[in-house]
Amino acid sequence: MASLTAGNRRPVRLADIAKAAGVSHGTASNVFSRPEIVREEVRERVKAAAEAMGYGGPDPKGRLLRAGKVNAIGVATAEPLSYFFDDPFARVMMAGISQACDATGAGISLVSAGNNEQLAWNIQSALVDGFIVFCIEGGSRLVQLARERKLPFVALDLASEDGSVATIGIDNVAGAAMAARHLTDLGHRRFAVLALQFVDGRTGPVSPEQVQTAVYAGTRDRLTGYFQELSRVGVDTSKVPVYETANDVASTIAALEAIFGVAEPPTAILAMSDRMALVALEWLSARKLNVPNDVSVVGFDGVPESAVSEPPLTTVAQPIAEIGRLAVKAILENDGTTNRRQLPVELIVRASSAPPRG
């Protein structure tokens, strides 16, 4: 990086180092970028001049920008940075992204922020070849910011009708219908839904009108899949409680307390994420409600924790790691076309679901 020349008149440049060491600009550049081709005595002379003048080497950002390719991918979310490490879904997704980057030698830059202004700056200043956008919260804003960078980007978990946005995801309607059909086939008719957010910043009971104005089509699609199947067997879906959560412990517990605070609670819980379903298993166990004898619980995602919970969780598994790997491939092999891919899901039946008592 450049330092300042005497009197702080201007930054020290590589040309200054070359002149002080008595070598050409190209030789000085090779000392920092390809030292193996420069004689040792010349290398030492150039390094000594650089140290004396406080020069730390060429700006790597400038070099990469001149090359036109950084060989790094930005992974962006409007969630706090801890989301990448705390959320089971995000951890599996990052494992898939990391494996694909390792295979190609590409780096990863995590882009997150606590507010819109900082998020915009972080995305604008990220030194990357493209973005993988986690459309969890603030998804539309993330897509807008990524588009403004004029770099390739792929949106994950974005059920959007905008054909200009490259997406990789799943059929949320079909996956949710699998979960509901499994429970209706077991004989359940009293349900409650633990939902992901329909709009940013809201939790609590959701009305049919609020569902129709959802910002996140993926959440709306999962509820559509649930309700299509419940309606098929005669369940009045207008009476099925739907609670919007932030996919965290606090809001999920608040929803459970409301759901089970009635005279005739549900015999089955449809959770739109395994994270919520796992919270439900712990909450029900603490209240001496047996899963699955008193209440069946079905999650969505297929995270590793679902296989080792108590009891093991029935869930709709999506190929999370594969989605991550395909997203990396789409960025690194960008050919200028818009690719929208939908991957299959699978119902994994475990011990958290059984026929209702009586």
XYZ file of C-alpha atoms in Angstrom:
358
model
C 0.000 0.000 0.000
C 1.213 3.514 -0.720
C 2.580 5.768 2.027
C 3.377 9.479 1.791
C 6.559 11.031 0.428
C 8.498 13.610 2.397
C 6.370 16.529 3.482
C 3.204 14.473 2.940
C 2.994 15.895 -0.571
C 1.832 12.719 -2.298
C 1.741 8.943 -1.739
C 4.862 6.912 -2.416
C 4.385 4.986 -5.643
C 6.130 1.992 -7.087
C 7.912 4.269 -9.546
C 9.529 6.068 -6.587
C 10.800 2.770 -5.201
C 12.172 1.738 -8.592
C 14.024 5.051 -8.924
C 15.456 4.843 -5.407
C 16.641 1.264 -5.968
C 18.048 1.999 -9.415
C 15.878 -0.544 -11.252
C 13.134 -0.402 -13.861
C 9.484 -0.096 -12.914
C 8.865 -3.605 -14.254
C 11.630 -5.082 -12.095
C 10.293 -3.340 -8.997
C 6.820 -4.650 -9.780
C 8.145 -8.200 -10.137
C 9.763 -7.999 -6.707
C 6.274 -7.734 -5.206
C 4.258 -9.852 -7.651
C 6.733 -12.450 -9.014
C 9.783 -12.353 -6.741
C 11.059 -15.740 -7.930
C 12.153 -14.276 -11.274
C 14.227 -11.453 -9.744
C 17.819 -11.952 -8.582
C 18.153 -12.028 -4.800
C 20.474 -9.027 -4.612
C 18.038 -6.926 -6.660
C 15.102 -8.098 -4.539
C 16.878 -7.077 -1.374
C 17.795 -3.661 -2.787
C 14.201 -2.947 -3.822
C 12.811 -4.159 -0.491
C 15.295 -2.030 1.423
C 14.254 1.053 -0.558
C 10.592 0.250 0.023
C 11.101 -0.169 3.761
C 13.063 3.049 4.022
C 10.295 4.953 2.254
C 7.461 3.257 4.154
C 6.054 1.488 1.102
C 4.163 -1.727 1.838
C 3.639 -2.932 -1.717
C 1.166 -2.370 -4.565
C -2.499 -1.957 -3.657
C -3.981 -5.460 -4.130
C -7.395 -3.950 -4.842
C -6.019 -1.953 -7.738
C -4.187 -4.952 -9.143
C -7.290 -7.121 -8.965
C -9.500 -4.483 -10.548
C -7.032 -4.053 -13.405
C -7.107 -7.811 -13.952
C -10.905 -7.625 -14.255
C -11.489 -10.646 -11.997
C -11.175 -11.002 -8.253
C -11.855 -14.765 -7.984
C -14.072 -14.211 -4.948
C -17.807 -14.461 -4.333
C -19.857 -12.254 -2.031
C -22.520 -13.959 0.070
C -25.000 -11.274 1.106
C -27.801 -11.123 3.656
C -29.676 -8.388 5.476
C -29.493 -10.529 8.603
C -26.770 -9.908 11.212
C -23.432 -11.531 10.412
C -24.078 -14.107 13.146
C -26.854 -15.544 10.944
C -24.249 -17.361 8.840
C -23.052 -19.240 11.931
C -26.180 -19.540 14.112
C -28.848 -20.654 11.659
C -28.795 -24.404 10.773
C -29.998 -23.745 7.211
C -27.347 -21.075 6.648
C -24.582 -23.327 7.988
C -25.428 -26.110 5.521
C -25.757 -23.624 2.673
C -22.368 -22.105 3.519
C -20.837 -25.587 3.594
C -22.007 -26.159 0.022
C -20.781 -22.735 -1.080
C -17.407 -23.304 0.625
C -16.945 -26.718 -0.999
C -17.576 -25.269 -4.447
C -15.223 -22.355 -3.799
C -12.510 -24.672 -2.476
C -12.778 -26.781 -5.636
C -12.162 -23.740 -7.835
C -9.790 -21.795 -5.600
C -12.267 -18.933 -5.217
C -12.571 -16.902 -2.026
C -15.698 -15.921 -0.068
C -16.666 -12.528 1.281
C -19.538 -12.403 3.801
C -21.609 -9.249 3.322
C -24.016 -8.245 6.058
C -25.066 -5.172 8.007
C -27.319 -3.959 10.775
C -29.035 -1.257 8.702
C -29.834 -0.382 5.083
C -27.211 2.351 4.791
C -24.387 0.108 5.970
C -25.652 -2.768 3.832
C -25.600 -0.567 0.724
C -22.034 0.521 1.458
C -20.869 -3.036 2.121
C -22.317 -4.321 -1.135
C -21.003 -1.376 -3.153
C -17.489 -1.752 -1.738
C -17.226 -5.572 -1.717
C -14.337 -6.764 -3.894
C -16.052 -9.734 -5.554
C -16.957 -11.160 -8.964
C -20.624 -11.594 -8.077
C -23.109 -12.142 -5.267
C -25.096 -14.983 -3.816
C -28.064 -13.283 -2.167
C -29.773 -14.903 0.824
C -33.352 -13.666 0.448
C -34.443 -14.234 4.034
C -35.210 -10.746 5.328
C -34.802 -7.625 3.210
C -34.591 -9.797 0.094
C -35.976 -7.270 -2.382
C -33.558 -4.624 -1.093
C -30.646 -7.036 -1.469
C -31.607 -7.820 -5.052
C -31.830 -4.092 -5.842
C -28.385 -3.414 -4.355
C -26.810 -6.401 -6.106
C -28.320 -5.311 -9.411
C -26.871 -1.811 -8.962
C -23.353 -3.280 -8.756
C -23.828 -4.606 -12.308
C -22.194 -7.882 -11.311
C -23.647 -11.375 -11.724
C -25.859 -12.409 -8.818
C -28.023 -15.353 -7.882
C -30.927 -15.081 -5.436
C -31.596 -18.012 -3.127
C -35.056 -18.745 -1.748
C -36.656 -15.949 -3.770
C -40.020 -16.908 -5.237
C -40.146 -13.994 -7.654
C -42.052 -13.473 -10.872
C -39.281 -11.161 -12.110
C -37.779 -13.182 -14.939
C -34.664 -11.003 -15.008
C -33.504 -12.304 -11.607
C -31.458 -15.509 -11.637
C -32.720 -17.785 -8.869
C -32.015 -21.214 -7.442
C -34.643 -22.695 -5.166
C -37.370 -25.267 -4.718
C -41.095 -25.724 -5.341
C -42.360 -24.442 -1.999
C -45.989 -25.271 -2.779
C -45.220 -28.906 -3.577
C -42.899 -29.312 -0.588
C -45.434 -27.907 1.860
C -48.183 -30.054 0.364
C -46.018 -33.149 1.025
C -45.803 -32.240 4.714
C -49.522 -31.572 5.074
C -50.493 -34.705 3.118
C -48.350 -36.844 5.392
C -50.252 -35.543 8.435
C -53.696 -35.750 6.861
C -52.976 -39.340 5.788
C -52.193 -40.084 9.436
C -55.649 -38.783 10.349
C -54.907 -35.282 11.680
C -57.557 -32.602 11.232
C -56.581 -29.963 13.838
C -53.549 -27.965 12.689
C -51.501 -24.870 13.433
C -48.790 -23.282 11.281
C -45.491 -21.798 12.462
C -44.691 -19.497 9.552
C -41.675 -17.637 8.305
C -42.163 -13.914 7.818
C -44.594 -12.685 5.178
C -43.189 -9.144 5.469
C -40.131 -7.683 7.196
C -40.276 -6.856 10.876
C -43.609 -8.452 11.795
C -44.468 -11.426 14.024
C -47.678 -12.774 15.516
C -51.035 -14.057 14.204
C -51.602 -13.609 10.479
C -54.917 -12.839 8.781
C -55.885 -14.068 5.295
C -55.615 -10.458 4.065
C -52.044 -10.221 5.353
C -51.164 -13.461 3.577
C -52.355 -12.040 0.257
C -50.130 -8.957 0.637
C -47.016 -10.965 1.534
C -43.672 -9.585 0.408
C -42.064 -13.017 0.611
C -43.702 -15.245 -1.953
C -41.799 -18.288 -0.628
C -43.612 -18.018 2.707
C -46.942 -17.485 0.964
C -46.277 -20.479 -1.302
C -45.584 -22.793 1.627
C -48.841 -21.762 3.272
C -50.614 -22.300 -0.055
C -49.219 -25.829 -0.216
C -50.337 -26.576 3.336
C -53.824 -25.188 2.808
C -54.362 -26.878 -0.554
C -53.839 -30.244 1.070
C -55.852 -29.449 4.196
C -58.761 -28.220 2.071
C -58.665 -31.447 0.099
C -59.671 -33.404 3.217
C -62.268 -30.915 4.360
C -60.304 -28.831 6.888
C -61.616 -25.263 7.168
C -58.335 -23.396 6.648
C -59.835 -20.100 7.802
C -59.826 -21.590 11.291
C -56.233 -22.848 11.157
C -54.059 -20.520 13.285
C -51.057 -19.152 11.398
C -48.334 -17.431 13.413
C -45.629 -15.404 11.723
C -42.210 -15.717 13.393
C -38.748 -14.289 12.876
C -37.489 -17.883 12.678
C -35.901 -17.474 16.105
C -36.471 -18.869 19.574
C -38.310 -15.922 21.108
C -40.946 -15.399 18.432
C -41.459 -19.152 17.977
C -42.088 -19.625 21.697
C -44.523 -16.695 21.673
C -46.398 -18.376 18.826
C -46.485 -21.736 20.612
C -47.819 -20.159 23.788
C -50.686 -18.639 21.815
C -51.361 -21.806 19.821
C -51.573 -24.033 22.892
C -53.307 -21.483 25.095
C -56.754 -22.468 23.792
C -59.293 -25.061 24.918
C -58.824 -27.305 21.887
C -55.186 -27.089 20.732
C -53.933 -28.634 17.492
C -52.810 -32.233 17.189
C -50.299 -31.310 14.478
C -47.835 -28.469 13.888
C -46.637 -27.532 10.405
C -43.394 -25.559 10.780
C -41.959 -23.707 7.794
C -38.399 -24.319 9.002
C -36.601 -27.013 10.939
C -35.296 -24.329 13.267
C -38.832 -23.512 14.397
C -39.755 -27.191 14.551
C -36.776 -27.963 16.797
C -37.759 -25.121 19.128
C -41.273 -26.591 19.203
C -39.963 -30.041 20.172
C -38.100 -28.585 23.152
C -41.029 -26.381 24.191
C -43.536 -29.230 24.032
C -41.234 -31.574 25.942
C -40.772 -28.995 28.703
C -44.561 -28.876 29.094
C -44.936 -32.660 29.257
C -46.643 -32.803 25.877
C -45.448 -35.944 24.138
C -44.311 -35.819 20.528
C -45.792 -37.538 18.575
C -48.496 -39.016 20.852
C -49.969 -35.659 21.928
C -48.737 -33.503 19.052
C -47.098 -34.305 15.731
C -44.503 -31.881 14.366
C -43.256 -31.640 10.782
C -40.467 -29.269 9.791
C -39.053 -27.963 6.527
C -35.418 -27.867 5.329
C -33.746 -31.139 6.299
C -30.898 -29.673 8.357
C -28.543 -32.186 10.047
C -29.907 -31.349 13.524
C -33.315 -32.709 12.507
C -31.956 -36.265 12.379
C -30.638 -36.208 15.957
C -33.371 -34.275 17.762
C -35.538 -35.912 20.416
C -37.556 -37.322 18.810
C -35.977 -37.247 15.340
C -37.879 -34.740 13.222
C -40.077 -35.533 10.241
C -39.221 -32.891 7.671
C -39.322 -31.820 4.047
C -35.671 -31.894 3.003
C -34.371 -29.564 0.360
C -30.908 -29.996 -1.223
C -29.429 -27.062 0.688
C -25.741 -27.748 0.032
C -26.398 -28.478 -3.638
C -28.203 -25.145 -3.978
C -25.074 -23.475 -2.592
C -22.777 -25.339 -4.976
C -24.931 -24.488 -7.986
C -25.011 -20.830 -6.969
C -21.202 -20.672 -6.960
C -21.076 -22.346 -10.355
C -23.597 -19.859 -11.743
C -21.467 -16.909 -10.607
C -18.094 -18.259 -11.727
C -19.377 -19.527 -15.074
C -21.589 -16.525 -15.774
C -22.484 -16.459 -19.450
C -24.794 -13.475 -19.364
C -28.016 -15.505 -19.403
C -30.651 -15.564 -16.651
C -30.922 -19.024 -15.171
C -33.859 -19.965 -12.957
C -33.566 -23.427 -11.439
C -35.913 -25.361 -9.211
C -34.600 -28.422 -7.368
C -36.654 -31.329 -5.982
C -37.545 -31.835 -2.310
C -38.105 -35.018 -0.309
C -40.311 -35.907 2.651
C -38.258 -37.675 5.341
C -40.537 -39.436 7.832
C -39.113 -39.838 11.324
C -40.473 -40.218 14.846
C -42.045 -36.776 15.364
C -45.218 -37.663 13.469
C -47.866 -40.300 14.211
C -51.669 -40.685 14.107
C -53.573 -38.537 16.589
C -54.859 -40.128 19.778
C -58.472 -41.240 19.754
